[in-house]
Amino acid sequence: MDSFDPSASSLGKDVDPAVMHELLQIRSSIDNFDATLVYVLAERFRATQRVGVLKAEHRLPPADPTRESMQIARLRRLAEEAHLDPAFAEKFLTFIIDEVIRHHQAISDGTAPLPVTPGSADADTRA
Amino acid sequence: MDSFDPSASSLGKDVDPAVMHELLQIRSSIDNFDATLVYVLAERFRATQRVGVLKAEHRLPPADPTRESMQIARLRRLAEEAHLDPAFAEKFLTFIIDEVIRHHQAISDGTAPLPVTPGSADADTRA
């Protein structure tokens, strides 16, 4: 299953073709949003990896509770503006931050497989 | 705590000002990425709400395992291209899909507080 089939579905053959057409149209937009999310997340992790290296170099703690509560309050406000459930936005940010702290801890412990060095644009950000 | 302070931090006053300056620069980019993520997520949920209404109207099941496995395989490929951990990308999509299925179930059960109607651009997508 190497190539992506945007019309793949378990919904069965008895779905009204007009309904299926509308469903596939909406799914095509969802696929575009998902690609955007992946690329923005990749850039976000690139930035947090730089923070991780900076913190490890200067022996700063991986977590920063004041910063995190500020981020959560701001994201809840942005979510309300965007008509997204603020509780979900908070859950989402917590999910991301947990992953970031795991990365920072790995950089700090020296267990990150491929650490980035600040300013190295080609460095691999997987950790 | 109503206004966002981008320099809020628990890191303490003994951090080298040059290090703090670099940290705040990177955090400013992270804040921009987060705003982008919230707005793209809001549009993604708007699209999945339309799918939810369509599925409820035509009595289609909320989950679609074939579609989901296709999405996960594609996201893992996109993540590799973007130098994002594919395992994280999969965890991320699963996190989003679980929320979407919860929304679809609520629409189907009639417990969604503010359902959208297809084609209604102004409808509230919170559910």
Coordinates of C-alpha atoms in Angstrom, one line a residue:
Chain A
M1 CA 0.0 0.0 0.0
D2 CA 2.5 2.5 -1.2
S3 CA 0.4 5.0 -3.1
F4 CA -2.3 7.1 -1.5
D5 CA -5.8 6.5 -2.7
P6 CA -8.0 9.5 -1.7
S7 CA -11.1 7.5 -2.5
A8 CA -10.3 4.5 -0.3
S9 CA -13.1 3.8 2.1
S10 CA -14.8 1.1 4.2
L11 CA -18.2 2.7 3.7
G12 CA -19.3 0.1 1.1
K13 CA -20.7 0.3 -2.4
D14 CA -24.3 1.1 -1.5
V15 CA -23.5 4.7 -0.6
D16 CA -25.4 7.2 -2.9
P17 CA -22.8 8.4 -5.6
A18 CA -23.7 12.0 -5.0
V19 CA -23.1 11.6 -1.2
M20 CA -19.8 9.8 -1.9
H21 CA -18.8 12.6 -4.3
E22 CA -19.5 15.3 -1.7
L23 CA -17.6 13.2 0.9
L24 CA -14.6 12.9 -1.3
Q25 CA -14.6 16.6 -2.0
I26 CA -14.5 17.4 1.7
R27 CA -11.8 14.7 2.3
S28 CA -9.6 16.3 -0.3
S29 CA -9.6 19.5 1.7
I30 CA -8.9 17.5 4.9
D31 CA -5.9 15.9 3.2
N32 CA -4.6 19.4 2.3
F33 CA -5.1 20.6 5.9
D34 CA -3.2 17.5 7.2
A35 CA -0.2 18.2 4.9
T36 CA -0.2 21.8 6.2
L37 CA -0.3 20.6 9.8
V38 CA 2.6 18.2 9.3
Y39 CA 4.8 20.8 7.7
V40 CA 4.0 23.5 10.4
L41 CA 4.6 20.9 13.1
A42 CA 7.9 20.0 11.6
E43 CA 9.0 23.7 11.7
R44 CA 7.7 24.0 15.2
F45 CA 9.8 21.0 16.3
R46 CA 12.8 22.5 14.5
A47 CA 12.3 25.6 16.7
T48 CA 11.8 23.7 19.9
Q49 CA 14.9 21.6 19.1
R50 CA 16.9 24.8 19.0
V51 CA 15.4 25.7 22.4
G52 CA 16.3 22.3 23.7
V53 CA 20.0 22.6 22.6
L54 CA 20.1 26.2 24.0
K55 CA 18.7 24.9 27.4
A56 CA 21.0 21.9 27.5
E57 CA 24.1 24.1 26.7
H58 CA 23.2 26.5 29.5
R59 CA 21.9 23.9 31.9
L60 CA 18.4 25.4 32.0
P61 CA 15.5 23.2 33.0
P62 CA 13.5 21.5 30.2
A63 CA 10.1 22.7 31.4
D64 CA 9.0 26.3 32.0
P65 CA 5.6 26.3 33.8
T66 CA 5.1 30.1 33.5
R67 CA 5.7 30.1 29.8
E68 CA 3.4 27.0 29.4
S69 CA 0.5 28.6 31.2
M70 CA 0.9 31.8 29.1
Q71 CA 0.8 29.6 25.9
I72 CA -2.3 27.7 27.0
A73 CA -4.2 30.9 27.9
R74 CA -3.3 32.5 24.5
L75 CA -4.2 29.3 22.6
R76 CA -7.6 29.2 24.3
R77 CA -8.2 32.8 23.2
L78 CA -7.1 32.1 19.6
A79 CA -9.2 29.0 19.6
E80 CA -12.3 30.9 20.6
E81 CA -11.7 33.4 17.8
A82 CA -11.3 30.5 15.3
H83 CA -14.5 28.7 16.6
L84 CA -12.4 25.8 17.8
D85 CA -13.3 24.2 21.1
P86 CA -10.8 25.9 23.6
A87 CA -10.7 22.7 25.7
F88 CA -9.5 20.8 22.6
A89 CA -6.9 23.5 21.8
E90 CA -5.5 23.2 25.3
K91 CA -5.5 19.3 25.1
F92 CA -3.7 19.7 21.8
L93 CA -1.0 22.1 23.1
T94 CA -0.4 19.9 26.1
F95 CA 0.0 16.9 23.8
I96 CA 2.6 18.8 21.8
I97 CA 4.4 20.2 24.8
D98 CA 4.7 16.7 26.4
E99 CA 6.5 15.6 23.2
V100 CA 8.7 18.7 23.3
I101 CA 9.7 18.1 26.9
R102 CA 10.5 14.5 26.0
H103 CA 12.8 15.8 23.2
H104 CA 14.5 18.4 25.5
Q105 CA 15.1 15.7 28.2
A106 CA 16.7 13.5 25.5
I107 CA 18.9 16.3 24.3
S108 CA 19.9 17.1 27.9
D109 CA 20.6 13.4 28.7
G110 CA 22.5 13.0 25.5
T111 CA 20.2 10.3 24.3
A112 CA 18.8 12.3 21.4
P113 CA 19.8 10.3 18.3
L114 CA 20.4 13.3 15.9
P115 CA 20.7 16.5 17.9
V116 CA 20.6 19.8 16.0
T117 CA 23.2 22.5 16.5
P118 CA 21.9 26.1 16.5
G119 CA 22.2 27.8 13.2
S120 CA 22.7 24.5 11.3
A121 CA 19.9 24.7 8.8
D122 CA 20.5 21.2 7.4
A123 CA 20.7 19.5 10.8
D124 CA 18.2 16.7 11.2
T125 CA 15.6 17.6 13.7
R126 CA 14.4 14.0 14.5
A127 CA 14.8 13.2 18.1
Chain B
M1 CA -3.7 37.1 33.3
D2 CA -5.6 38.4 30.3
S3 CA -2.8 39.7 28.1
F4 CA -0.2 37.5 26.6
D5 CA 3.4 38.2 27.7
P6 CA 5.8 36.6 25.3
S7 CA 8.7 37.1 27.7
A8 CA 7.0 35.3 30.7
S9 CA 9.2 32.6 32.0
S10 CA 10.0 30.6 35.2
L11 CA 13.7 30.3 34.2
G12 CA 14.8 33.0 36.7
K13 CA 16.8 36.2 36.5
D14 CA 20.2 34.6 36.4
V15 CA 19.9 33.5 32.8
D16 CA 22.5 35.2 30.5
P17 CA 20.7 38.1 28.7
A18 CA 22.1 37.0 25.3
V19 CA 20.7 33.5 25.9
M20 CA 17.4 34.9 27.0
H21 CA 17.3 37.1 23.9
E22 CA 17.9 34.1 21.6
L23 CA 15.3 32.0 23.5
L24 CA 12.7 34.8 23.1
Q25 CA 13.4 35.1 19.4
I26 CA 12.8 31.4 18.9
R27 CA 9.7 31.4 21.1
S28 CA 8.2 34.2 19.0
S29 CA 8.4 31.9 16.0
I30 CA 6.8 29.1 18.0
D31 CA 3.9 31.4 18.9
N32 CA 3.4 32.1 15.2
F33 CA 3.4 28.4 14.4
D34 CA 0.9 27.8 17.2
A35 CA -1.5 30.4 15.8
T36 CA -1.2 28.8 12.4
L37 CA -1.9 25.3 13.9
V38 CA -5.0 26.6 15.7
Y39 CA -6.4 28.2 12.6
V40 CA -5.7 25.2 10.3
L41 CA -7.1 22.9 13.0
A42 CA -10.3 25.0 13.2
E43 CA -10.7 24.7 9.4
R44 CA -10.0 21.0 9.6
F45 CA -12.8 20.5 12.2
R46 CA -15.1 22.7 10.1
A47 CA -14.6 20.1 7.2
T48 CA -15.0 17.1 9.5
Q49 CA -18.2 18.6 10.9
R50 CA -19.6 18.7 7.4
V51 CA -18.5 15.0 7.0
G52 CA -20.2 14.3 10.3
V53 CA -23.5 15.9 9.3
L54 CA -23.4 14.1 5.9
K55 CA -22.7 10.8 7.6
A56 CA -25.5 11.3 10.1
E57 CA -28.0 12.3 7.4
H58 CA -27.2 9.2 5.4
R59 CA -26.8 6.9 8.4
L60 CA -23.2 6.1 7.5
P61 CA -20.9 4.8 10.4
P62 CA -18.8 7.5 12.1
A63 CA -15.5 5.6 11.6
D64 CA -14.0 4.5 8.3
P65 CA -11.0 2.2 9.0
T66 CA -9.8 1.9 5.4
R67 CA -9.7 5.7 5.0
E68 CA -7.9 6.1 8.4
S69 CA -5.2 3.6 7.6
M70 CA -4.6 5.4 4.2
Q71 CA -4.4 8.7 6.0
I72 CA -1.9 7.4 8.5
A73 CA 0.3 5.9 5.8
R74 CA 0.3 9.2 3.9
L75 CA 1.0 11.3 7.0
R76 CA 4.0 9.1 7.9
R77 CA 5.4 9.6 4.4
L78 CA 4.8 13.4 4.6
A79 CA 6.4 13.4 8.0
E80 CA 9.5 11.7 6.7
E81 CA 9.8 14.3 3.9
A82 CA 9.4 17.1 6.5
H83 CA 12.0 15.5 8.9
L84 CA 9.3 15.0 11.5
D85 CA 9.3 11.8 13.5
P86 CA 6.7 9.6 11.6
A87 CA 5.7 7.8 14.9
F88 CA 4.8 11.3 16.3
A89 CA 2.9 12.2 13.1
E90 CA 0.8 9.0 13.5
K91 CA 0.2 9.6 17.2
F92 CA -0.9 13.2 16.3
L93 CA -3.3 12.0 13.6
T94 CA -4.8 9.4 15.9
F95 CA -5.3 12.1 18.5
I96 CA -7.2 14.3 16.0
I97 CA -9.2 11.4 14.6
D98 CA -10.3 10.3 18.0
E99 CA -11.7 13.8 18.6
V100 CA -13.4 13.8 15.2
I101 CA -15.1 10.5 15.9
R102 CA -16.3 11.9 19.2
H103 CA -17.8 14.8 17.3
H104 CA -19.4 12.6 14.7
Q105 CA -20.9 10.4 17.4
A106 CA -22.3 13.5 19.1
I107 CA -23.9 14.7 15.8
S108 CA -25.3 11.2 15.1
D109 CA -26.7 11.0 18.7
G110 CA -28.1 14.5 18.4
T111 CA -26.0 15.6 21.4
A112 CA -23.8 18.1 19.5
P113 CA -24.6 21.5 21.0
L114 CA -24.3 23.5 17.8
P115 CA -24.3 21.3 14.7
V116 CA -23.4 22.8 11.3
T117 CA -25.6 22.4 8.3
P118 CA -23.7 21.7 5.0
G119 CA -23.2 24.9 3.0
S120 CA -23.8 27.2 5.9
A121 CA -20.6 29.2 6.0
D122 CA -21.5 31.0 9.2
A123 CA -22.6 28.0 11.2
D124 CA -20.7 27.4 14.5
T125 CA -18.5 24.4 14.3
R126 CA -18.0 23.9 18.0
A127 CA -19.3 20.4 19.1

